[in-house]
mmCIF file of the N, C-alpha and C atoms, coordinates in Angstrom:
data_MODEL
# 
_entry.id   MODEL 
# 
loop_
_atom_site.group_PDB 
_atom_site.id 
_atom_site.type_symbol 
_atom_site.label_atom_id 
_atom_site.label_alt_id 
_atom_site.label_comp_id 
_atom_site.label_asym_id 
_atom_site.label_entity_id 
_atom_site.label_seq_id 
_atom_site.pdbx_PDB_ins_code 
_atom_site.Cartn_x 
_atom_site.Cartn_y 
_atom_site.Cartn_z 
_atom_site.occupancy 
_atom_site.B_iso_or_equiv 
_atom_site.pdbx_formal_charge 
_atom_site.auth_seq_id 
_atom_site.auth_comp_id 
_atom_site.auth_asym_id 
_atom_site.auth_atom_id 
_atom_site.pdbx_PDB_model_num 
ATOM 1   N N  . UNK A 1 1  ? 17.259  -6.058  -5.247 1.00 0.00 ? 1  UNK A N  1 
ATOM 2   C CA . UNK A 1 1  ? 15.969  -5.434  -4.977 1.00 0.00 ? 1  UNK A CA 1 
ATOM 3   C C  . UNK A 1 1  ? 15.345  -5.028  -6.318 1.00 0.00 ? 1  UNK A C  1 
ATOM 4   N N  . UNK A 1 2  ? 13.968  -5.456  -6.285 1.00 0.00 ? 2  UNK A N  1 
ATOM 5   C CA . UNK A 1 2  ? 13.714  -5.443  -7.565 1.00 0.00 ? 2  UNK A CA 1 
ATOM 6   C C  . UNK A 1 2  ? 13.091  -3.904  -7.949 1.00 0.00 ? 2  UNK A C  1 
ATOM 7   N N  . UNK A 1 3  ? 12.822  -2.742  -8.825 1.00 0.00 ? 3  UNK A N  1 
ATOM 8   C CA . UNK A 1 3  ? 12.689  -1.389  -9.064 1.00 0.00 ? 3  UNK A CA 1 
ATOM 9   C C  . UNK A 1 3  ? 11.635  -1.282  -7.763 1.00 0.00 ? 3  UNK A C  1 
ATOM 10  N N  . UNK A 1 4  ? 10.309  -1.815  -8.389 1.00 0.00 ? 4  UNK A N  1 
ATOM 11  C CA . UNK A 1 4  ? 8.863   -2.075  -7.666 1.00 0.00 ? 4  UNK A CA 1 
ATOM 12  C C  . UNK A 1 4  ? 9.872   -1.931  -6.106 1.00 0.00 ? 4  UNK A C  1 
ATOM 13  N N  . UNK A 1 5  ? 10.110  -2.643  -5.469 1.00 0.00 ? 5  UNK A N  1 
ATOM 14  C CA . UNK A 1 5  ? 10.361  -2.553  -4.376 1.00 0.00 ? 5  UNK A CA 1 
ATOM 15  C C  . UNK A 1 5  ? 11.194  -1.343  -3.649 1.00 0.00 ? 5  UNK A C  1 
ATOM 16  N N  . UNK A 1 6  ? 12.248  -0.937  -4.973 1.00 0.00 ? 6  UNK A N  1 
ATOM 17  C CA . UNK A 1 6  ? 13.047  0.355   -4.384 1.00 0.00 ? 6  UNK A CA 1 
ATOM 18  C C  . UNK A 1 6  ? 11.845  1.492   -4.577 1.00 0.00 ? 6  UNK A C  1 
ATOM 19  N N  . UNK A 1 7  ? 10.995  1.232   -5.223 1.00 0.00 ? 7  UNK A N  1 
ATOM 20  C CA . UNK A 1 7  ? 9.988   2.646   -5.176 1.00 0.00 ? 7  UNK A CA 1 
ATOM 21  C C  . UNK A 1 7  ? 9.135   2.453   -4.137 1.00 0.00 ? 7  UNK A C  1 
ATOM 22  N N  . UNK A 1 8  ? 8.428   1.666   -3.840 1.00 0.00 ? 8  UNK A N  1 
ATOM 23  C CA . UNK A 1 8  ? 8.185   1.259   -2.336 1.00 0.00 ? 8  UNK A CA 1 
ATOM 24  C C  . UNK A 1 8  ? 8.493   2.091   -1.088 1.00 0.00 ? 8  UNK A C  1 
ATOM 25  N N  . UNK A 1 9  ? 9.965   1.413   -1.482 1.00 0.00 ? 9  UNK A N  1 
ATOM 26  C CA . UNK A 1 9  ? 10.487  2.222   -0.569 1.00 0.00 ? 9  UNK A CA 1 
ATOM 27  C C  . UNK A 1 9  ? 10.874  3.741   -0.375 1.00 0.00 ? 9  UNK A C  1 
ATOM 28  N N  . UNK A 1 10 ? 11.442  3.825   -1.690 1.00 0.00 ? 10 UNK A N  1 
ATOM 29  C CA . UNK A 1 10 ? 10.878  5.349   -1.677 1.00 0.00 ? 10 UNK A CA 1 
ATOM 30  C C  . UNK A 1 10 ? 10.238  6.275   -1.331 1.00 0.00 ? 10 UNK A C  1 
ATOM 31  N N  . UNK A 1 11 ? 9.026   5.608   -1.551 1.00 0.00 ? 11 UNK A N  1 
ATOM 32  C CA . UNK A 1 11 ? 7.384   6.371   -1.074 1.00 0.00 ? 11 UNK A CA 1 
ATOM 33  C C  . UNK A 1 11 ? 7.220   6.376   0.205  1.00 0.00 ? 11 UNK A C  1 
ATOM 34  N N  . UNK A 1 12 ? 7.420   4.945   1.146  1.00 0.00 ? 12 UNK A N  1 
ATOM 35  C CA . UNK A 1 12 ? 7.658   5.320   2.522  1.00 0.00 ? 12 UNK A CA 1 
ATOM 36  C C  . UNK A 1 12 ? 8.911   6.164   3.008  1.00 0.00 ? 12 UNK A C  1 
ATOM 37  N N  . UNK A 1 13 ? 9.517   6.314   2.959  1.00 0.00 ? 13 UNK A N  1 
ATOM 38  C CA . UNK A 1 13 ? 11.203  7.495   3.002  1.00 0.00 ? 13 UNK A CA 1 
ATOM 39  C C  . UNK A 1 13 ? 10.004  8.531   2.937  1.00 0.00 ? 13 UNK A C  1 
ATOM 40  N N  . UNK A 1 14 ? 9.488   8.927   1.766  1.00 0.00 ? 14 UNK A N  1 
ATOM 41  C CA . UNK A 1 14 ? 8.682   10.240  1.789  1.00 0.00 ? 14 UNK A CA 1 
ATOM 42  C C  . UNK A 1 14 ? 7.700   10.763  3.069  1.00 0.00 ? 14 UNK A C  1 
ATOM 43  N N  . UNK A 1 15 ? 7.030   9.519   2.474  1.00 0.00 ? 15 UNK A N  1 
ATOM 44  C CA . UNK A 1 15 ? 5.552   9.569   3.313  1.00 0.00 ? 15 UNK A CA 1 
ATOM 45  C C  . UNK A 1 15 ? 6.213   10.288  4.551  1.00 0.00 ? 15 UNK A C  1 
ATOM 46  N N  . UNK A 1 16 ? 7.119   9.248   4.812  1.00 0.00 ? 16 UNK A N  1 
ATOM 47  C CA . UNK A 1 16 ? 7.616   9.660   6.656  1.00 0.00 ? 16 UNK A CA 1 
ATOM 48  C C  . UNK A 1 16 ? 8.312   10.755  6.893  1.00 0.00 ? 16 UNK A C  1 
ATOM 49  N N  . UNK A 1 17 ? 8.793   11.200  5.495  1.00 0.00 ? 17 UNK A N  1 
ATOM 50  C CA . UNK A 1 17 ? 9.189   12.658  6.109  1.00 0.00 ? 17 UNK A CA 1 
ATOM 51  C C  . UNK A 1 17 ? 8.426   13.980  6.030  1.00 0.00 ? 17 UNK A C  1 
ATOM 52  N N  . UNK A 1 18 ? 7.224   13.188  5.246  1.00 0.00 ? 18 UNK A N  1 
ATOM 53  C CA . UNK A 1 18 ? 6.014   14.633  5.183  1.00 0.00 ? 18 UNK A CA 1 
ATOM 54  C C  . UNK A 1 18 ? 5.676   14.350  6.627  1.00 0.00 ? 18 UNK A C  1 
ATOM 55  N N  . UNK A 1 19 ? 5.716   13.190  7.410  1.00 0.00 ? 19 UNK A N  1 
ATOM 56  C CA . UNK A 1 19 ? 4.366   12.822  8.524  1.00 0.00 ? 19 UNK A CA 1 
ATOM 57  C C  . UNK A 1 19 ? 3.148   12.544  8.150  1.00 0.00 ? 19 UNK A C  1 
ATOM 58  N N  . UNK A 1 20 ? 3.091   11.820  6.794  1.00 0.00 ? 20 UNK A N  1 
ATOM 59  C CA . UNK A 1 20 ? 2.143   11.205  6.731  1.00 0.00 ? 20 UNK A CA 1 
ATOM 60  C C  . UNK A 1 20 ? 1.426   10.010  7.121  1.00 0.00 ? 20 UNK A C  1 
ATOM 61  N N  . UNK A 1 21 ? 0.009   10.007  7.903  1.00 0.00 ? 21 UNK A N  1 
ATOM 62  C CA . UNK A 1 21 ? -0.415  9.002   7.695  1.00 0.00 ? 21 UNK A CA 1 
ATOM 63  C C  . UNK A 1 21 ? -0.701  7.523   6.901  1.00 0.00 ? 21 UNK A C  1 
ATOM 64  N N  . UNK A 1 22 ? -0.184  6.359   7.215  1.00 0.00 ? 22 UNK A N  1 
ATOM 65  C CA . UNK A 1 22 ? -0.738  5.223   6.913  1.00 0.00 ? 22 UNK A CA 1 
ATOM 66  C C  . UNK A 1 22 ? -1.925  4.859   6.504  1.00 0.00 ? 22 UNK A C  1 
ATOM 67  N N  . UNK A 1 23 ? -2.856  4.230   5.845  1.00 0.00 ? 23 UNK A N  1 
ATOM 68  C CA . UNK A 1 23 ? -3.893  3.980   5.404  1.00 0.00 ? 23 UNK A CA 1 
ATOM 69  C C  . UNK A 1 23 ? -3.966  2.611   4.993  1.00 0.00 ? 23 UNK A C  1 
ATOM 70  N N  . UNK A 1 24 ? -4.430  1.418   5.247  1.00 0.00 ? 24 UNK A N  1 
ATOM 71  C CA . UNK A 1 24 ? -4.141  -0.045  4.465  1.00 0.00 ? 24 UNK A CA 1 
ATOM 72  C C  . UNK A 1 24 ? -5.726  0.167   3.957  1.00 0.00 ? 24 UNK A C  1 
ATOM 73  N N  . UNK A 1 25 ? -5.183  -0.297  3.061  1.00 0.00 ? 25 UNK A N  1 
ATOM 74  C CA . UNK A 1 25 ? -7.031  -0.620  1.870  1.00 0.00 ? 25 UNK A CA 1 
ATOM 75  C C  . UNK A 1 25 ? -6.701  -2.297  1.485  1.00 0.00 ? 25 UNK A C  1 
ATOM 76  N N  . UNK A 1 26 ? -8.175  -2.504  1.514  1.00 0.00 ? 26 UNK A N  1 
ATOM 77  C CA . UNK A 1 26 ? -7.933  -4.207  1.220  1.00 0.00 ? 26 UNK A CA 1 
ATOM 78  C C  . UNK A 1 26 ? -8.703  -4.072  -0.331 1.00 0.00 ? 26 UNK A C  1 
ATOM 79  N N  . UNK A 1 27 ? -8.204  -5.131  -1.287 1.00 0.00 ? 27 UNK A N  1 
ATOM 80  C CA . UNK A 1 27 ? -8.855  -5.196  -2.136 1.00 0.00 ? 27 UNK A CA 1 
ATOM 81  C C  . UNK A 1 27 ? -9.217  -6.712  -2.617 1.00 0.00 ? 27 UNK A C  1 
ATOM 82  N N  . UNK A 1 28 ? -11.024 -6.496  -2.954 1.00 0.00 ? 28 UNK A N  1 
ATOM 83  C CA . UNK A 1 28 ? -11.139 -7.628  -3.265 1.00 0.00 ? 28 UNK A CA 1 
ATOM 84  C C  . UNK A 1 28 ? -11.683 -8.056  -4.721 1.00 0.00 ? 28 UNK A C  1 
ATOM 85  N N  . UNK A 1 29 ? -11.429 -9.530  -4.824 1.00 0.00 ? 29 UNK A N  1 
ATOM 86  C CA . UNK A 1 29 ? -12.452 -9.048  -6.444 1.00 0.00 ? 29 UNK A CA 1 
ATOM 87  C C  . UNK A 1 29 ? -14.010 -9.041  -6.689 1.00 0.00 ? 29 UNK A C  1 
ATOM 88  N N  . UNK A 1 30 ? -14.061 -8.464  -7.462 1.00 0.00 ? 30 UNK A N  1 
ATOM 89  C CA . UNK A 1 30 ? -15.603 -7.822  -7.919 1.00 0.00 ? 30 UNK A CA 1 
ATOM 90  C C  . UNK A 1 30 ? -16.450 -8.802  -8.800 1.00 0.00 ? 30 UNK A C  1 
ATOM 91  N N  . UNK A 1 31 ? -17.524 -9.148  -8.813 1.00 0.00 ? 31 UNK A N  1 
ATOM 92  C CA . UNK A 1 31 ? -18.669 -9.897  -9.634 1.00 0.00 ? 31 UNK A CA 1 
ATOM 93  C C  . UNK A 1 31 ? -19.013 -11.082 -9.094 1.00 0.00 ? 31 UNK A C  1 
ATOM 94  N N  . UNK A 1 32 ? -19.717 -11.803 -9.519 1.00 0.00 ? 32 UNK A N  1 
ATOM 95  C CA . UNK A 1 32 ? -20.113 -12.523 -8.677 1.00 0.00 ? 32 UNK A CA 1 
ATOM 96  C C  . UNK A 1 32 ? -19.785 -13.572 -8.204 1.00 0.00 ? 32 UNK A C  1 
ATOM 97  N N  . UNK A 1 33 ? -19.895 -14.524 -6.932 1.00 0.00 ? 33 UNK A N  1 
ATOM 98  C CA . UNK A 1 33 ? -19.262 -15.463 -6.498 1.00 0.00 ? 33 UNK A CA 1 
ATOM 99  C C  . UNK A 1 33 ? -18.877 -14.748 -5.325 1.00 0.00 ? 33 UNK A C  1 
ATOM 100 N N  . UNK A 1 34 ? -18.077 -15.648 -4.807 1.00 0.00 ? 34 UNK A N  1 
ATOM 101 C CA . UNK A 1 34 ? -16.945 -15.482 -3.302 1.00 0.00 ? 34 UNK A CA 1 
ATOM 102 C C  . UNK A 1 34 ? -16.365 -14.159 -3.379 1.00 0.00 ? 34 UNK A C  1 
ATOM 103 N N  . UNK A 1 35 ? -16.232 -12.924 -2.211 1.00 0.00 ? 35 UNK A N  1 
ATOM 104 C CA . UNK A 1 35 ? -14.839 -12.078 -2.724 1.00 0.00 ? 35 UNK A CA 1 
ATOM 105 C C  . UNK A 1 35 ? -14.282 -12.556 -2.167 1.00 0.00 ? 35 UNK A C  1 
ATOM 106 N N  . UNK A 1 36 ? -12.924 -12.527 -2.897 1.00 0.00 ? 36 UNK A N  1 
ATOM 107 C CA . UNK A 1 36 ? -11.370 -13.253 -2.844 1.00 0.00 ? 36 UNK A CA 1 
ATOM 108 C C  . UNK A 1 36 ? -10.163 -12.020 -2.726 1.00 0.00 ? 36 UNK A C  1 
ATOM 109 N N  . UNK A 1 37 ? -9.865  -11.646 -1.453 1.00 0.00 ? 37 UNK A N  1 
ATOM 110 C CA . UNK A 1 37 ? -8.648  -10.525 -1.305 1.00 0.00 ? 37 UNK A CA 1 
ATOM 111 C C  . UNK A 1 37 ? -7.606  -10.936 -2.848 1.00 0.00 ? 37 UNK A C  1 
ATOM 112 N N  . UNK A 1 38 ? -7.399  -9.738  -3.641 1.00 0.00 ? 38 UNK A N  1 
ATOM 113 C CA . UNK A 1 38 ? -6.314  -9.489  -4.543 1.00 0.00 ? 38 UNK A CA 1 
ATOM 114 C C  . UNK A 1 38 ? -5.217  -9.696  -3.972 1.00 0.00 ? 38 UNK A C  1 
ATOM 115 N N  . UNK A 1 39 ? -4.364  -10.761 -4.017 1.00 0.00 ? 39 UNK A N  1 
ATOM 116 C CA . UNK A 1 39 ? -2.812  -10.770 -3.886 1.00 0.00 ? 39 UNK A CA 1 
ATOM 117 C C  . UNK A 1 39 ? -1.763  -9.992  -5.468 1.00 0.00 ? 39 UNK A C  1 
ATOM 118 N N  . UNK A 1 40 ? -0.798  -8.753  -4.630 1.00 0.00 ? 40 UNK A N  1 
ATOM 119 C CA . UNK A 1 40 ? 0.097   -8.211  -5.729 1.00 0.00 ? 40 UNK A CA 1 
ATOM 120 C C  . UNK A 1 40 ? 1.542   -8.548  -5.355 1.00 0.00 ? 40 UNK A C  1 
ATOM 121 N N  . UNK A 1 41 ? 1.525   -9.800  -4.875 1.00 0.00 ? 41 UNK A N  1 
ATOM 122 C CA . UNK A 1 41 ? 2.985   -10.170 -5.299 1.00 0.00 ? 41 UNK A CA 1 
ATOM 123 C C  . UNK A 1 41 ? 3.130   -11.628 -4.855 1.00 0.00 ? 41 UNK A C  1 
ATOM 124 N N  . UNK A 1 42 ? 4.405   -12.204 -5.904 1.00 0.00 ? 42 UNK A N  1 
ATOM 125 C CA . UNK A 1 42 ? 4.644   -13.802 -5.888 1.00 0.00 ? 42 UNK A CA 1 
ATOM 126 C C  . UNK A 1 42 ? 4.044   -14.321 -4.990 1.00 0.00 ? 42 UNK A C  1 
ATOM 127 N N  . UNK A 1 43 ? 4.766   -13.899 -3.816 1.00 0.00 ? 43 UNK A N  1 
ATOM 128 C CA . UNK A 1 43 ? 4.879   -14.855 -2.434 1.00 0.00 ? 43 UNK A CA 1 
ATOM 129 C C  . UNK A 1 43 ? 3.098   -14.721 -1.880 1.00 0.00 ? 43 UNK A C  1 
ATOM 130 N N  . UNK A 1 44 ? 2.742   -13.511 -1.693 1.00 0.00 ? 44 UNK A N  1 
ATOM 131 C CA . UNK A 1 44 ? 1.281   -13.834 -1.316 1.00 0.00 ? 44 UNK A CA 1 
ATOM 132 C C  . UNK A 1 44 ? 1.981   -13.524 0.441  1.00 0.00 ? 44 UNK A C  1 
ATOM 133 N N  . UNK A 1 45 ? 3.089   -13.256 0.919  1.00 0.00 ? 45 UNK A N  1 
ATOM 134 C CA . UNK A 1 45 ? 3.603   -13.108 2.316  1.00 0.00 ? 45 UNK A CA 1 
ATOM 135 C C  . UNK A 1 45 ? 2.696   -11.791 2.631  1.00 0.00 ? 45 UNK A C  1 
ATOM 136 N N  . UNK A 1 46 ? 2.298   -11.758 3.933  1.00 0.00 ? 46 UNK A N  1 
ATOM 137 C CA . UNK A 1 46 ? 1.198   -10.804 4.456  1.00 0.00 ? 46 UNK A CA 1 
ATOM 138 C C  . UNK A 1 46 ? 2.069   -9.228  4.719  1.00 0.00 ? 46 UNK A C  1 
ATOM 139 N N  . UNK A 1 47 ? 3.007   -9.498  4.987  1.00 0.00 ? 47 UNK A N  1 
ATOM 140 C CA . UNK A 1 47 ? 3.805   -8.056  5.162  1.00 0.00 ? 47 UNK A CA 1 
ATOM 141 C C  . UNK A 1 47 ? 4.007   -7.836  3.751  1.00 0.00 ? 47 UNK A C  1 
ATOM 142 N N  . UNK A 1 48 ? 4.429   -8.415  2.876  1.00 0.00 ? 48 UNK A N  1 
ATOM 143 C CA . UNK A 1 48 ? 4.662   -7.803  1.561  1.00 0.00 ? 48 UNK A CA 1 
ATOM 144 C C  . UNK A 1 48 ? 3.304   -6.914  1.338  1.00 0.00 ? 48 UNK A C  1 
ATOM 145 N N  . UNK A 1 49 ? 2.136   -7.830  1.251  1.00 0.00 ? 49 UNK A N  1 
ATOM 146 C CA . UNK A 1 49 ? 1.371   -7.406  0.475  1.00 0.00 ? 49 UNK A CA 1 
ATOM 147 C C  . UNK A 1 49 ? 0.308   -6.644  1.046  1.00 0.00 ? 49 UNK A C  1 
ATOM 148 N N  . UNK A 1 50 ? 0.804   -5.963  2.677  1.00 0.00 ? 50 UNK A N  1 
ATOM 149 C CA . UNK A 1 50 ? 0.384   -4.781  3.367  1.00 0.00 ? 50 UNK A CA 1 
ATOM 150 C C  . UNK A 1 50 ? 1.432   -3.452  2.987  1.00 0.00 ? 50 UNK A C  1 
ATOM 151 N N  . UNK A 1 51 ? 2.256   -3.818  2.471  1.00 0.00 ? 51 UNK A N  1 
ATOM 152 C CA . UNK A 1 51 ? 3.420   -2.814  1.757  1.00 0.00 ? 51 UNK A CA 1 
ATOM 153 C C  . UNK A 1 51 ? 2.302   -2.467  0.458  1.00 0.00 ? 51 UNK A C  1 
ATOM 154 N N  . UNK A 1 52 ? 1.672   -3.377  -0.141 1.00 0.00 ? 52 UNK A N  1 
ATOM 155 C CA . UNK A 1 52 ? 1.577   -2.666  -1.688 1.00 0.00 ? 52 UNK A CA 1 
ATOM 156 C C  . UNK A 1 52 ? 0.163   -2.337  -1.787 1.00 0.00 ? 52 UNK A C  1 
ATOM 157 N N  . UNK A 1 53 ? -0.440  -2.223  -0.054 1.00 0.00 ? 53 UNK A N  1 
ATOM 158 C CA . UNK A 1 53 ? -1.890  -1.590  -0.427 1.00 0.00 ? 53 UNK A CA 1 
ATOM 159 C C  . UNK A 1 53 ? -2.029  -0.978  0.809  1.00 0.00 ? 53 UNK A C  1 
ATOM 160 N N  . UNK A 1 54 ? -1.068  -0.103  1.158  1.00 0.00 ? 54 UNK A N  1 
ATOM 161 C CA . UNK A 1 54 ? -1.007  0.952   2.394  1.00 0.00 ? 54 UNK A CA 1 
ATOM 162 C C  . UNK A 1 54 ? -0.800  2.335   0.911  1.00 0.00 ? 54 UNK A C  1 
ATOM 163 N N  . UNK A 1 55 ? -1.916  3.002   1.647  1.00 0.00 ? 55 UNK A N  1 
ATOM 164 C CA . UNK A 1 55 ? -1.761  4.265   0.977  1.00 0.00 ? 55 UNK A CA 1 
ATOM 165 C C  . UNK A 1 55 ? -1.594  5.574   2.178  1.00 0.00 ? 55 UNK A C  1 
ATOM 166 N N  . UNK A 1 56 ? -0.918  6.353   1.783  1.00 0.00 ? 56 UNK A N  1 
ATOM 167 C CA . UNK A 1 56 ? -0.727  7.440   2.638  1.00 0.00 ? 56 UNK A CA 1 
ATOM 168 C C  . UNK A 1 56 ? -1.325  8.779   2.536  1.00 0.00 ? 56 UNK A C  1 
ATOM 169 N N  . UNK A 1 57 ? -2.097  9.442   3.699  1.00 0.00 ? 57 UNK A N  1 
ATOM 170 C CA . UNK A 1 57 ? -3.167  10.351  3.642  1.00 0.00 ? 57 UNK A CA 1 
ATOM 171 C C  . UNK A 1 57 ? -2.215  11.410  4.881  1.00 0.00 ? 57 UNK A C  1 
ATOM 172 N N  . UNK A 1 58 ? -2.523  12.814  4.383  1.00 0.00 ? 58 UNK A N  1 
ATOM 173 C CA . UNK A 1 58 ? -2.191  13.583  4.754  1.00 0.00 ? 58 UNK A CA 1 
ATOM 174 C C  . UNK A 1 58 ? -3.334  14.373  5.702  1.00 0.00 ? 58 UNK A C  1 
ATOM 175 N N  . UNK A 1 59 ? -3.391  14.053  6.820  1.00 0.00 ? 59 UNK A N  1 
ATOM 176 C CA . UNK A 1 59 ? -4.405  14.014  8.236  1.00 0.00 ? 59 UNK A CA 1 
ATOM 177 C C  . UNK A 1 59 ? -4.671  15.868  8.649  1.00 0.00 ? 59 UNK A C  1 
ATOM 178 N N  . UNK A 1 60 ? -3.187  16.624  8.121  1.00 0.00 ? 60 UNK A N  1 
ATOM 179 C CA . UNK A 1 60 ? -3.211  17.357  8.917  1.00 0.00 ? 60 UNK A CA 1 
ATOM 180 C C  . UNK A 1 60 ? -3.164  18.844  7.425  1.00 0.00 ? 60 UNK A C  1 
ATOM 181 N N  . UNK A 1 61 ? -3.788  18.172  6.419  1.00 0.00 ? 61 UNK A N  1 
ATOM 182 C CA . UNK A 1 61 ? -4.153  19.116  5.114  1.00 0.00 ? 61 UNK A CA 1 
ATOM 183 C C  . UNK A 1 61 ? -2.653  20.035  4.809  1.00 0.00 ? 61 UNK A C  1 
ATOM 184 N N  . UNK A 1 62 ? -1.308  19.927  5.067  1.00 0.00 ? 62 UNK A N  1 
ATOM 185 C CA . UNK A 1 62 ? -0.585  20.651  5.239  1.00 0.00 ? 62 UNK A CA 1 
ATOM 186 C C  . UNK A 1 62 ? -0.129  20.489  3.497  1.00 0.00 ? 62 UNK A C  1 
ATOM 187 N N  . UNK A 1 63 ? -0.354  19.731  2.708  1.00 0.00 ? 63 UNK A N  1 
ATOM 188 C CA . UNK A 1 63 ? 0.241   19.579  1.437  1.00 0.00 ? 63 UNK A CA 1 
ATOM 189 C C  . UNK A 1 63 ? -1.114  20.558  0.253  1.00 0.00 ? 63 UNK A C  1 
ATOM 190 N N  . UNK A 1 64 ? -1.724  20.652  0.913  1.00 0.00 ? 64 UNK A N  1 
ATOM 191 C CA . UNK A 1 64 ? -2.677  21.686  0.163  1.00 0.00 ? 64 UNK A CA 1 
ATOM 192 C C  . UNK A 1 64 ? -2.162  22.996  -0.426 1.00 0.00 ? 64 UNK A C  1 
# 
């Protein structure tokens, strides 16, 4: 498992034990022409690369 991925995972371990919310953000590129979704890893596999653009939001303000 490569670091990137054990921190990953990490962050979800967390997330889920605050009860944090999920969030997926898509990103695309910017200027002109076509936007083209950013792929952040080799494979371009759709579960990977909903792993590395899920951000986690705290719904219920308790980390304030």
């Amino acid at each position: 498992m490569s670091k990137l991925s054990r921190i990953n995972k990490t962050i979800r371990k967390i997330a889920t034990d605050l009860k944090l919310e999920k969030s997926g953000t898509g990103y695309n590129k910017y200027g002109k022409g076509k936007k083209i979704r950013l792929i952040f890893s080799k494979s371009g596999i759709k579960n990977i690369e909903d792993l590395y653009t899920t951000h986690y939001i705290d719904k219920n303000g308790l980390m304030n």
